[in-house]
Short mmCIF file of C-alpha atoms in Angstrom, two decimals:
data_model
loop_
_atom_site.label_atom_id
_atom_site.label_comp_id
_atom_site.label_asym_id
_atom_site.label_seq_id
_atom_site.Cartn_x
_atom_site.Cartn_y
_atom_site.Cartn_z
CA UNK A 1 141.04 137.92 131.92
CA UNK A 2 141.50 139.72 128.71
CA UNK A 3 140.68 136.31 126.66
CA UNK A 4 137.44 135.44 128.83
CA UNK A 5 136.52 139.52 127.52
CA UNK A 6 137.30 138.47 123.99
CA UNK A 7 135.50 135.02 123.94
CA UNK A 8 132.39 136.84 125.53
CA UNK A 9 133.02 139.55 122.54
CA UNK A 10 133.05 136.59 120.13
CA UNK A 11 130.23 134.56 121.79
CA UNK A 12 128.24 138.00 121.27
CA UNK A 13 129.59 138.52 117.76
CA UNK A 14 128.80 135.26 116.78
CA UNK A 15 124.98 134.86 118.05
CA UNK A 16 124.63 138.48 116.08
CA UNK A 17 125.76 137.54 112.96
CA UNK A 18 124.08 134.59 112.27
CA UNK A 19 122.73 136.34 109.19
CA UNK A 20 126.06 137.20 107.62
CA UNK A 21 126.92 133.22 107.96
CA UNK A 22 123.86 132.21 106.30
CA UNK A 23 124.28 135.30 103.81
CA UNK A 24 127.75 133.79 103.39
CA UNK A 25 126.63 129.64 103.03
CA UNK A 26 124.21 130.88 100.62
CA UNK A 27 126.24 133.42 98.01
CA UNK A 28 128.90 130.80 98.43
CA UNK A 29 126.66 127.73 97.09
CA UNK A 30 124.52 129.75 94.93
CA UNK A 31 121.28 130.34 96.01
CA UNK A 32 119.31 129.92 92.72
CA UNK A 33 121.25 126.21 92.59
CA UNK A 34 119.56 125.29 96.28
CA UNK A 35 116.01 126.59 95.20
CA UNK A 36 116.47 124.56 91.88
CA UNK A 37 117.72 121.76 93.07
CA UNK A 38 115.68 121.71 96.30
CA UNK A 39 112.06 121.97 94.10
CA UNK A 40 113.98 119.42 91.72
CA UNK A 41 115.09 116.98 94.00
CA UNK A 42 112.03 116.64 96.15
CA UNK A 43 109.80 116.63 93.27
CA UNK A 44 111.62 113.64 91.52
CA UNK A 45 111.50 111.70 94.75
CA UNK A 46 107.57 112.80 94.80
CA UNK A 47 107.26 111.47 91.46
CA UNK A 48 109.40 108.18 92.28
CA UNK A 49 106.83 107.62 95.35
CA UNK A 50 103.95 107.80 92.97
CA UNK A 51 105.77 105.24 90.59
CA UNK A 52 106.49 103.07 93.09
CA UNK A 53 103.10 103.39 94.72
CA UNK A 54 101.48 102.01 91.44
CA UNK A 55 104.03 99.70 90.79
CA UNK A 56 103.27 97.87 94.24
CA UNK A 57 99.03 98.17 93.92
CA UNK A 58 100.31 96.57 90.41
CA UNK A 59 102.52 94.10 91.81
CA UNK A 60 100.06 92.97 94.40
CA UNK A 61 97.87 92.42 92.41
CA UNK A 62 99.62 90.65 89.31
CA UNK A 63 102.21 88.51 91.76
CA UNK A 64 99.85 86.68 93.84
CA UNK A 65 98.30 84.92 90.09
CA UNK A 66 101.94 83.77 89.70
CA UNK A 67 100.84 80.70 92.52
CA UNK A 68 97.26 80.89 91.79
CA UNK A 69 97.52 77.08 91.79
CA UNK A 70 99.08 76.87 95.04
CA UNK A 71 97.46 76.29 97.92
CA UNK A 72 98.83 79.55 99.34
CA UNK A 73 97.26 81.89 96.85
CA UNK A 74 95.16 83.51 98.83
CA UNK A 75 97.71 84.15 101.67
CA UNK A 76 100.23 85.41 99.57
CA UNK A 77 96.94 87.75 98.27
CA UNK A 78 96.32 88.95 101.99
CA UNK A 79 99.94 89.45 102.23
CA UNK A 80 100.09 91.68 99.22
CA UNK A 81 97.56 94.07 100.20
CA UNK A 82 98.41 94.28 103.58
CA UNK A 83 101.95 95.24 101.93
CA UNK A 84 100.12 97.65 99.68
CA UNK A 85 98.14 99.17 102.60
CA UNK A 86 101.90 99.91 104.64
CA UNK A 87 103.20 101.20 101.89
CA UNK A 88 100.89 103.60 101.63
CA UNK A 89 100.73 105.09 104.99
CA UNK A 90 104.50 105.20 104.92
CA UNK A 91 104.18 107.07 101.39
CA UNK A 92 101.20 109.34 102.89
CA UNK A 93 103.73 110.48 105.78
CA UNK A 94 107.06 111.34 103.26
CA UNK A 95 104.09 113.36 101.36
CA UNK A 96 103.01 114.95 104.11
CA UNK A 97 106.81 115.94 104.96
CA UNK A 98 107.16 116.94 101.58
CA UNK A 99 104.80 119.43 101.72
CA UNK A 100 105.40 121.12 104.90
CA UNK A 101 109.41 121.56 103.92
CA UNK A 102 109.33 125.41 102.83
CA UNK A 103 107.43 125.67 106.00
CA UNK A 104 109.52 128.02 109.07
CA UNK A 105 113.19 129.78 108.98
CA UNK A 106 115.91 128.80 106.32
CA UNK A 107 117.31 126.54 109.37
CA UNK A 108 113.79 124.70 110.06
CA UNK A 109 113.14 124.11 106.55
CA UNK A 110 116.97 122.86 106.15
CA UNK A 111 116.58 120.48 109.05
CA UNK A 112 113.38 119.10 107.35
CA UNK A 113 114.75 118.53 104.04
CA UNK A 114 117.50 116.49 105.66
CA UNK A 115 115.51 114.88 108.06
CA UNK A 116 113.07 113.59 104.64
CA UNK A 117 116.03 113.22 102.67
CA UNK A 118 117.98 111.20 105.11
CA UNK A 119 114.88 109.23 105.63
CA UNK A 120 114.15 107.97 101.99
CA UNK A 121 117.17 107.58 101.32
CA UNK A 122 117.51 105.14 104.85
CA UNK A 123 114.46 103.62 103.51
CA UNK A 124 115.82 102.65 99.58
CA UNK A 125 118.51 101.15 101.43
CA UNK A 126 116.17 99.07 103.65
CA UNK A 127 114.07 98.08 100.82
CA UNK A 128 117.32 97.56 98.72
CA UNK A 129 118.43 94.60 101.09
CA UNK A 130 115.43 93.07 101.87
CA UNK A 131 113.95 92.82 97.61
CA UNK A 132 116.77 92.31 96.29
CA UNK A 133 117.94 89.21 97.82
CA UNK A 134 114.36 88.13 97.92
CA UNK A 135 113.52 89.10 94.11
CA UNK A 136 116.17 87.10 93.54
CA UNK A 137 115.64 83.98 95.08
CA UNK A 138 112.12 83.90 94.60
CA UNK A 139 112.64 84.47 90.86
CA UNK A 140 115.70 81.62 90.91
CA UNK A 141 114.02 78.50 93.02
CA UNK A 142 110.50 79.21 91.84
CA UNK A 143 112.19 78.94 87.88
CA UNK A 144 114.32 75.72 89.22
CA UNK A 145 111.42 73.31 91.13
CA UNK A 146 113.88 70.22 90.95
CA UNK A 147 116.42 71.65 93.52
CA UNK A 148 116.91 69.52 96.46
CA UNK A 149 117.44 70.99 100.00
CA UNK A 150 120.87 71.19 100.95
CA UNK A 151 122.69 69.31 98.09
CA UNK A 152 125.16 70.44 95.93
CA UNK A 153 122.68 71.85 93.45
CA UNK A 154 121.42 73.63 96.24
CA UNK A 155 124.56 75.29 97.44
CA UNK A 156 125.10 76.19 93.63
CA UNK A 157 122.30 78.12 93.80
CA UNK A 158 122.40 79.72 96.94
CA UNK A 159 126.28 80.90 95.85
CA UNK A 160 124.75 82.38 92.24
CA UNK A 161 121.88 84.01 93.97
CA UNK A 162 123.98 85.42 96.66
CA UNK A 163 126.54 86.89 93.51
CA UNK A 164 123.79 88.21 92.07
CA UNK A 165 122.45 89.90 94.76
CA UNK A 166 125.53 91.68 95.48
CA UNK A 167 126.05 92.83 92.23
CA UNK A 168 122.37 94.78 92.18
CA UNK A 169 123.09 96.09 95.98
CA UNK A 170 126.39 97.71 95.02
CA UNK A 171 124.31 98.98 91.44
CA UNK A 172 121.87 100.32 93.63
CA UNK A 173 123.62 102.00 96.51
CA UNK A 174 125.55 103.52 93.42
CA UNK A 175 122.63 104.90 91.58
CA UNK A 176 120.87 106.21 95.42
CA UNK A 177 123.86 108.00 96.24
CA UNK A 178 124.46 109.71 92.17
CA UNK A 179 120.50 110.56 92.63
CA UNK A 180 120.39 111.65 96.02
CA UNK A 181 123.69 111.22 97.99
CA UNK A 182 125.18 114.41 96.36
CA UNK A 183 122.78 117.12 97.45
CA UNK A 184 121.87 115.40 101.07
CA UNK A 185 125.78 116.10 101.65
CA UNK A 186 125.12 120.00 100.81
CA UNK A 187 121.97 120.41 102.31
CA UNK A 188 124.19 118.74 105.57
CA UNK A 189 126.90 120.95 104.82
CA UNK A 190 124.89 124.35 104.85
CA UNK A 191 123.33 122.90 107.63
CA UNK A 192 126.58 122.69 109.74
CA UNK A 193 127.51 126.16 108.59
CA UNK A 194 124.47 128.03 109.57
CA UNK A 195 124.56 126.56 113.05
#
């Protein structure tokens, strides 16, 4: 009986001080660090959305005149801007959850940082396995227009583009997680020790 008392005494105890853990998470991480790096790290991945959102209105509109004398041009135009179009309504809704981060309690606002964080950082990957390989290829068979489906040549090719591509997946999963791998694990972290 007397252990049920004391796990009711620490069940109370521990709803009550809820402030002293967060008072704790914070003076042990530094709270100036988390406000800097919080404003820093969420403004460089605003600022990488609005690079990338120019690059691709660029892109799709200077990679379609690459084939303008095939007959697919204009496909490969309507494919571009429906691209363009996606991107930015996926863009619009990170800047939208950008904004509304400092919105609510410490917790709230933690959850939503992770949430975005979590979520771009889901979504380099994504776009990290899907360009790369593609970037690559493209760039390779459209440079080499002598290759002949499944010959030796062919297999050559598929073997250096598949090297290559693994080489600039492993470069990029290594620069996502220096940029933003780091402070998603804190903000997880604090997370875990406020709740």
């Amino acid at each position: 009986m007397k252990e049920e008392d004391e796990d009711l005494i620490g069940l109370w105890k521990s709803s009550d001080q809820s402030e002293k853990k967060m008072e704790a998470t914070v003076s042990h991480f530094g709270e100036s660090y988390f406000q800097k790096q919080g404003k820093d790290i969420f403004q460089r991945i605003r600022r990488n959305m609005v690079v990338e959102l120019w690059a691709s209105a660029v892109a799709a509109i200077g990679f379609p005149f690459i084939f303008k004398d095939d007959p697919f041009f204009w496909w490969l135009t309507g494919l571009m801007v429906i691209a363009v179009i996606v991107t930015l309504r996926i863009y619009g809704s990170y800047f939208r959850s950008i904004r509304q981060i400092h919105e609510g309690s410490i917790i709230e606002s933690l959850t939503k940082k992770k949430d975005v964080l979590g979520k771009y950082i889901r979504r380099m990957h994504l776009t990290n396995y899907i360009i790369v390989p593609l970037s690559v290829g493209v760039g390779y068979f459209r440079a080499d227009t002598d290759i002949v489906l499944f010959s030796e040549h062919f297999y050559i090719a598929l073997a250096i583009c598949a090297v290559t591509s693994a080489v600039f997946i492993i470069l990029i999963r290594i620069y996502i997680q220096a940029l933003y791998g780091k402070y998603y694990e804190q903000v997880t972290e604090m997370l875990n020790r406020l709740e």
